[in-house]
mmCIF file of C-alpha atoms in Angstrom:
data_model
loop_
_atom_site.group_PDB
_atom_site.id
_atom_site.type_symbol
_atom_site.label_atom_id
_atom_site.label_comp_id
_atom_site.label_asym_id
_atom_site.label_seq_id
_atom_site.Cartn_x
_atom_site.Cartn_y
_atom_site.Cartn_z
ATOM 1 C CA UNK A 1429 15.922 5.672 7.197
ATOM 2 C CA UNK A 1430 14.398 5.138 3.679
ATOM 3 C CA UNK A 1431 15.946 6.884 0.898
ATOM 4 C CA UNK A 1432 13.847 9.240 -1.203
ATOM 5 C CA UNK A 1433 16.336 9.121 -3.951
ATOM 6 C CA UNK A 1434 15.868 5.300 -4.457
ATOM 7 C CA UNK A 1435 14.539 3.971 -7.731
ATOM 8 C CA UNK A 1436 10.805 4.122 -7.687
ATOM 9 C CA UNK A 1437 8.207 2.573 -10.096
ATOM 10 C CA UNK A 1438 6.287 4.923 -12.331
ATOM 11 C CA UNK A 1439 5.675 6.120 -15.993
ATOM 12 C CA UNK A 1440 8.928 8.102 -15.989
ATOM 13 C CA UNK A 1441 12.201 7.536 -14.239
ATOM 14 C CA UNK A 1442 12.876 9.671 -11.046
ATOM 15 C CA UNK A 1443 15.248 12.619 -11.638
ATOM 16 C CA UNK A 1444 17.641 14.139 -9.296
ATOM 17 C CA UNK A 1445 17.551 17.970 -9.513
ATOM 18 C CA UNK A 1446 20.691 19.826 -8.237
ATOM 19 C CA UNK A 1447 20.586 23.313 -9.722
ATOM 20 C CA UNK A 1448 19.404 26.041 -7.463
ATOM 21 C CA UNK A 1449 16.791 27.294 -9.970
ATOM 22 C CA UNK A 1450 15.275 23.788 -10.352
ATOM 23 C CA UNK A 1451 15.148 23.197 -6.627
ATOM 24 C CA UNK A 1452 13.680 26.458 -5.640
ATOM 25 C CA UNK A 1453 11.101 26.307 -8.508
ATOM 26 C CA UNK A 1454 9.769 23.081 -7.233
ATOM 27 C CA UNK A 1455 9.718 24.145 -3.534
ATOM 28 C CA UNK A 1456 7.927 27.290 -4.623
ATOM 29 C CA UNK A 1457 5.195 25.150 -6.148
ATOM 30 C CA UNK A 1458 4.778 23.239 -2.655
ATOM 31 C CA UNK A 1459 4.731 26.569 -0.956
ATOM 32 C CA UNK A 1460 2.356 28.620 -3.252
ATOM 33 C CA UNK A 1461 -0.106 25.676 -3.524
ATOM 34 C CA UNK A 1462 -0.143 24.969 0.157
ATOM 35 C CA UNK A 1463 0.808 21.318 -0.463
ATOM 36 C CA UNK A 1464 0.802 19.000 2.760
ATOM 37 C CA UNK A 1465 4.202 17.621 3.317
ATOM 38 C CA UNK A 1466 4.969 14.225 5.186
ATOM 39 C CA UNK A 1467 8.145 14.184 7.394
ATOM 40 C CA UNK A 1468 9.754 10.923 8.541
ATOM 41 C CA UNK A 1469 12.419 10.859 11.030
ATOM 42 C CA UNK A 1470 15.217 8.303 10.795
ATOM 43 C CA UNK A 1471 14.576 4.977 12.415
ATOM 44 C CA UNK A 1472 10.948 6.057 13.320
ATOM 45 C CA UNK A 1473 7.621 4.857 11.946
ATOM 46 C CA UNK A 1474 5.447 7.822 12.844
ATOM 47 C CA UNK A 1475 4.741 10.349 10.082
ATOM 48 C CA UNK A 1476 4.243 13.979 10.708
ATOM 49 C CA UNK A 1477 2.426 16.589 8.458
ATOM 50 C CA UNK A 1478 3.680 20.024 7.947
ATOM 51 C CA UNK A 1479 3.699 22.810 5.263
ATOM 52 C CA UNK A 1480 6.266 25.068 3.683
ATOM 53 C CA UNK A 1481 5.747 28.614 4.980
ATOM 54 C CA UNK A 1482 8.629 30.476 3.618
ATOM 55 C CA UNK A 1483 11.612 30.237 1.212
ATOM 56 C CA UNK A 1484 14.591 32.552 1.722
ATOM 57 C CA UNK A 1485 16.761 32.232 -1.427
ATOM 58 C CA UNK A 1486 19.318 34.797 -0.342
ATOM 59 C CA UNK A 1487 19.926 33.192 3.018
ATOM 60 C CA UNK A 1488 19.610 29.546 1.897
ATOM 61 C CA UNK A 1489 16.817 28.595 4.339
ATOM 62 C CA UNK A 1490 13.358 27.305 4.049
ATOM 63 C CA UNK A 1491 10.788 27.430 6.814
ATOM 64 C CA UNK A 1492 8.281 24.609 7.926
ATOM 65 C CA UNK A 1493 5.089 25.122 9.683
ATOM 66 C CA UNK A 1494 4.514 23.335 13.069
ATOM 67 C CA UNK A 1495 4.379 19.558 12.895
ATOM 68 C CA UNK A 1496 1.186 17.479 13.403
ATOM 69 C CA UNK A 1497 1.194 15.557 15.773
ATOM 70 C CA UNK A 1498 3.082 18.088 18.014
ATOM 71 C CA UNK A 1499 5.369 15.512 19.428
ATOM 72 C CA UNK A 1500 7.480 15.728 16.240
ATOM 73 C CA UNK A 1501 8.715 19.157 17.459
ATOM 74 C CA UNK A 1502 10.788 17.376 20.133
ATOM 75 C CA UNK A 1503 12.445 15.248 17.300
ATOM 76 C CA UNK A 1504 13.119 18.586 15.315
ATOM 77 C CA UNK A 1505 14.658 20.192 18.318
ATOM 78 C CA UNK A 1506 16.984 17.156 18.846
ATOM 79 C CA UNK A 1507 18.353 17.492 15.210
ATOM 80 C CA UNK A 1508 17.287 14.039 14.093
ATOM 81 C CA UNK A 1509 17.676 13.707 10.323
ATOM 82 C CA UNK A 1510 14.405 13.579 8.395
ATOM 83 C CA UNK A 1511 12.905 12.892 5.010
ATOM 84 C CA UNK A 1512 10.369 15.270 3.461
ATOM 85 C CA UNK A 1513 8.083 14.416 0.669
ATOM 86 C CA UNK A 1514 5.026 16.164 -1.082
ATOM 87 C CA UNK A 1515 2.884 15.521 -4.184
ATOM 88 C CA UNK A 1516 1.928 18.178 -6.660
ATOM 89 C CA UNK A 1517 -0.315 17.157 -9.702
ATOM 90 C CA UNK A 1518 1.167 13.660 -9.801
ATOM 91 C CA UNK A 1519 4.692 14.554 -9.178
ATOM 92 C CA UNK A 1520 6.544 13.353 -6.032
ATOM 93 C CA UNK A 1521 8.990 15.916 -4.715
ATOM 94 C CA UNK A 1522 11.133 14.620 -1.942
ATOM 95 C CA UNK A 1523 14.367 15.358 -0.233
ATOM 96 C CA UNK A 1524 16.617 14.536 2.902
ATOM 97 C CA UNK A 1525 17.581 16.920 5.670
ATOM 98 C CA UNK A 1526 20.529 15.999 7.792
ATOM 99 C CA UNK A 1527 21.279 19.589 9.229
ATOM 100 C CA UNK A 1528 20.085 21.055 12.567
ATOM 101 C CA UNK A 1529 16.721 22.983 12.406
ATOM 102 C CA UNK A 1530 16.025 26.074 14.294
ATOM 103 C CA UNK A 1531 12.919 27.003 15.849
ATOM 104 C CA UNK A 1532 11.692 30.623 15.246
ATOM 105 C CA UNK A 1533 8.426 32.700 14.553
ATOM 106 C CA UNK A 1534 7.332 33.881 11.246
ATOM 107 C CA UNK A 1535 4.508 36.505 11.280
ATOM 108 C CA UNK A 1536 3.811 35.735 14.911
ATOM 109 C CA UNK A 1537 3.438 32.068 14.323
ATOM 110 C CA UNK A 1538 5.987 29.307 15.273
ATOM 111 C CA UNK A 1539 8.055 27.775 12.487
ATOM 112 C CA UNK A 1540 11.229 25.789 11.819
ATOM 113 C CA UNK A 1541 14.021 27.056 9.680
ATOM 114 C CA UNK A 1542 15.981 24.356 7.665
ATOM 115 C CA UNK A 1543 18.663 24.501 5.050
ATOM 116 C CA UNK A 1544 17.660 24.560 1.386
ATOM 117 C CA UNK A 1545 18.198 21.097 0.099
ATOM 118 C CA UNK A 1546 21.150 20.767 -2.304
ATOM 119 C CA UNK A 1547 19.253 18.222 -4.292
ATOM 120 C CA UNK A 1548 15.714 16.996 -4.638
ATOM 121 C CA UNK A 1549 14.049 14.029 -6.256
ATOM 122 C CA UNK A 1550 11.535 14.796 -8.832
ATOM 123 C CA UNK A 1551 9.402 11.889 -10.004
ATOM 124 C CA UNK A 1552 6.613 12.237 -12.479
ATOM 125 C CA UNK A 1553 4.474 9.241 -11.440
ATOM 126 C CA UNK A 1554 2.094 9.447 -14.395
ATOM 127 C CA UNK A 1555 2.073 10.458 -18.064
ATOM 128 C CA UNK A 1556 -1.610 10.290 -18.713
ATOM 129 C CA UNK A 1557 -3.679 13.444 -18.885
ATOM 130 C CA UNK A 1558 -5.545 14.000 -15.537
ATOM 131 C CA UNK A 1559 -8.810 15.742 -15.737
ATOM 132 C CA UNK A 1560 -10.028 17.882 -12.722
ATOM 133 C CA UNK A 1561 -13.662 17.428 -11.661
ATOM 134 C CA UNK A 1562 -14.193 20.433 -9.594
ATOM 135 C CA UNK A 1563 -17.120 21.443 -11.722
ATOM 136 C CA UNK A 1564 -18.954 18.021 -11.549
ATOM 137 C CA UNK A 1565 -18.187 16.115 -8.405
ATOM 138 C CA UNK A 1566 -18.289 12.293 -8.617
ATOM 139 C CA UNK A 1567 -19.257 10.070 -5.738
ATOM 140 C CA UNK A 1568 -16.803 7.244 -5.082
ATOM 141 C CA UNK A 1569 -16.867 4.250 -2.612
ATOM 142 C CA UNK A 1570 -13.688 2.306 -1.690
ATOM 143 C CA UNK A 1571 -14.041 -1.155 -0.200
ATOM 144 C CA UNK A 1572 -12.058 -4.390 0.095
ATOM 145 C CA UNK A 1573 -11.009 -7.144 2.381
ATOM 146 C CA UNK A 1574 -8.826 -4.908 4.667
ATOM 147 C CA UNK A 1575 -11.542 -2.269 5.022
ATOM 148 C CA UNK A 1576 -14.103 -2.917 7.717
ATOM 149 C CA UNK A 1577 -16.693 -0.480 6.437
ATOM 150 C CA UNK A 1578 -16.863 0.938 2.788
ATOM 151 C CA UNK A 1579 -15.443 4.523 2.621
ATOM 152 C CA UNK A 1580 -17.562 7.020 0.756
ATOM 153 C CA UNK A 1581 -15.817 10.208 -0.758
ATOM 154 C CA UNK A 1582 -15.367 12.227 -3.895
ATOM 155 C CA UNK A 1583 -13.210 11.762 -7.052
ATOM 156 C CA UNK A 1584 -11.076 14.890 -7.445
ATOM 157 C CA UNK A 1585 -9.514 14.166 -10.719
ATOM 158 C CA UNK A 1586 -9.129 11.169 -13.070
ATOM 159 C CA UNK A 1587 -6.932 9.948 -15.771
ATOM 160 C CA UNK A 1588 -6.830 6.815 -17.898
ATOM 161 C CA UNK A 1589 -4.687 5.103 -15.408
ATOM 162 C CA UNK A 1590 -5.847 6.281 -12.040
ATOM 163 C CA UNK A 1591 -7.497 9.041 -9.918
ATOM 164 C CA UNK A 1592 -7.265 11.208 -6.860
ATOM 165 C CA UNK A 1593 -9.929 10.791 -4.126
ATOM 166 C CA UNK A 1594 -10.898 12.664 -0.916
ATOM 167 C CA UNK A 1595 -12.544 11.082 2.119
ATOM 168 C CA UNK A 1596 -13.761 12.896 5.371
ATOM 169 C CA UNK A 1597 -11.617 12.533 8.404
ATOM 170 C CA UNK A 1598 -8.163 11.150 9.081
ATOM 171 C CA UNK A 1599 -7.630 7.688 7.454
ATOM 172 C CA UNK A 1600 -3.943 7.552 7.317
ATOM 173 C CA UNK A 1601 -3.857 4.563 9.889
ATOM 174 C CA UNK A 1602 -6.734 2.705 7.997
ATOM 175 C CA UNK A 1603 -5.082 2.756 4.644
ATOM 176 C CA UNK A 1604 -1.858 1.496 3.606
ATOM 177 C CA UNK A 1605 0.226 2.690 0.403
ATOM 178 C CA UNK A 1606 0.838 -0.120 -1.873
ATOM 179 C CA UNK A 1607 -2.294 -1.932 -0.803
ATOM 180 C CA UNK A 1608 -4.655 -3.229 -3.580
ATOM 181 C CA UNK A 1609 -8.246 -2.602 -2.691
ATOM 182 C CA UNK A 1610 -10.806 -4.778 -4.505
ATOM 183 C CA UNK A 1611 -13.571 -2.306 -5.175
ATOM 184 C CA UNK A 1612 -13.372 1.284 -6.299
ATOM 185 C CA UNK A 1613 -16.784 2.327 -7.548
ATOM 186 C CA UNK A 1614 -17.200 5.740 -9.082
ATOM 187 C CA UNK A 1615 -20.424 7.091 -10.300
ATOM 188 C CA UNK A 1616 -19.816 8.658 -13.691
ATOM 189 C CA UNK A 1617 -22.354 10.531 -15.645
ATOM 190 C CA UNK A 1618 -23.166 7.571 -17.944
ATOM 191 C CA UNK A 1619 -22.962 4.748 -15.255
ATOM 192 C CA UNK A 1620 -20.988 3.373 -12.241
ATOM 193 C CA UNK A 1621 -17.603 1.885 -12.900
ATOM 194 C CA UNK A 1622 -16.034 -0.629 -10.460
ATOM 195 C CA UNK A 1623 -12.404 -1.844 -10.536
ATOM 196 C CA UNK A 1624 -9.595 -2.901 -8.175
ATOM 197 C CA UNK A 1625 -7.245 -0.016 -7.299
ATOM 198 C CA UNK A 1626 -3.673 0.281 -5.629
ATOM 199 C CA UNK A 1627 -3.172 3.052 -3.215
ATOM 200 C CA UNK A 1628 -0.153 4.984 -4.239
ATOM 201 C CA UNK A 1629 0.005 7.646 -1.530
ATOM 202 C CA UNK A 1630 -2.177 8.967 1.265
ATOM 203 C CA UNK A 1631 -2.187 12.352 2.946
ATOM 204 C CA UNK A 1632 -4.313 13.840 5.647
ATOM 205 C CA UNK A 1633 -5.035 17.630 5.685
ATOM 206 C CA UNK A 1634 -5.914 18.492 9.244
ATOM 207 C CA UNK A 1635 -7.093 22.014 8.404
ATOM 208 C CA UNK A 1636 -9.656 20.568 5.801
ATOM 209 C CA UNK A 1637 -10.259 17.383 7.953
ATOM 210 C CA UNK A 1638 -9.801 15.404 4.608
ATOM 211 C CA UNK A 1639 -7.688 12.481 3.655
ATOM 212 C CA UNK A 1640 -6.347 12.545 0.013
ATOM 213 C CA UNK A 1641 -5.501 9.418 -1.774
ATOM 214 C CA UNK A 1642 -3.709 8.757 -5.027
ATOM 215 C CA UNK A 1643 -4.973 5.549 -6.695
ATOM 216 C CA UNK A 1644 -3.830 3.620 -9.697
ATOM 217 C CA UNK A 1645 -6.371 1.405 -11.506
ATOM 218 C CA UNK A 1646 -5.310 -2.349 -10.941
ATOM 219 C CA UNK A 1647 -5.914 -4.957 -13.581
ATOM 220 C CA UNK A 1648 -8.899 -2.877 -14.917
ATOM 221 C CA UNK A 1649 -11.255 -4.664 -17.344
ATOM 222 C CA UNK A 1650 -11.570 -3.608 -20.967
ATOM 223 C CA UNK A 1651 -15.031 -2.257 -20.919
ATOM 224 C CA UNK A 1652 -14.297 -0.174 -17.690
ATOM 225 C CA UNK A 1653 -11.157 1.049 -19.224
ATOM 226 C CA UNK A 1654 -12.943 2.317 -22.198
ATOM 227 C CA UNK A 1655 -15.661 3.996 -20.100
ATOM 228 C CA UNK A 1656 -12.871 5.857 -18.002
ATOM 229 C CA UNK A 1657 -11.058 6.905 -21.257
ATOM 230 C CA UNK A 1658 -14.365 8.173 -22.656
ATOM 231 C CA UNK A 1659 -15.059 10.214 -19.484
ATOM 232 C CA UNK A 1660 -11.524 11.543 -19.350
ATOM 233 C CA UNK A 1661 -11.605 12.495 -23.032
ATOM 234 C CA UNK A 1662 -15.000 14.383 -22.525
ATOM 235 C CA UNK A 1663 -13.541 16.352 -19.734
ATOM 236 C CA UNK A 1664 -10.336 17.128 -21.625
ATOM 237 C CA UNK A 1665 -12.380 18.249 -24.635
ATOM 238 C CA UNK A 1666 -14.558 20.469 -22.438
ATOM 239 C CA UNK A 1667 -11.426 22.075 -20.762
ATOM 240 C CA UNK A 1668 -9.914 22.883 -24.085
ATOM 241 C CA UNK A 1669 -13.146 24.555 -25.214
ATOM 242 C CA UNK A 1670 -13.315 26.584 -22.068
ATOM 243 C CA UNK A 1671 -9.770 27.582 -22.376
ATOM 244 C CA UNK A 1672 -10.159 28.515 -26.010
ATOM 245 C CA UNK A 1673 -13.247 30.671 -25.118
ATOM 246 C CA UNK A 1674 -11.286 32.588 -22.412
ATOM 247 C CA UNK A 1675 -8.659 33.661 -24.921
ATOM 248 C CA UNK A 1676 -10.946 34.359 -28.003
#
């Protein structure tokens, strides 16, 4: 089983959080923001998706939603150890569970109670400002030698070093983390940029029927880099102006 506490590449080194306050605060981010979680069982390649649905600080338990695909519930019931990971605003939050998990119901829906982890990995994978693009959607196309047909989607946010994309449907089996894709083309307001990009992580949200991809620009050219930085700076300036207006 891979170890989520292993050293990982990134702008900042990973941290191991061990205090109850730190652990619960980060789990609360995953819960409150309905962040999709990936579960991998020991010695198995299949990945399962779930969500945190409850945190009981007093009892020392957390509750997971049902697993997708559903055959993961059999592995839960057999008490196989597993790893959990989720991404929140560029931060990877991960932990291991080696304790038995108990099936139950929460508000009339099935759930699985597991022990609160005694430590979690907190890894800030980027240190550049990442600007959200909710107000002005940007179309994107991803293609390369390993993609049979170009994928069309949207840019959700962008920084000087990478971006977050969304594509319709489930592409988890079509895309591979660590793979460099030769062409990522985004239609920015002042022109289209094209660069190679490395896929850092991929998550499918079944409820939204969308695949979310974290990308890091790979060997980006000087002119393209300046265009990206100009665009991000413009968004950052607008966000600050809007924030100042709300508090004036």
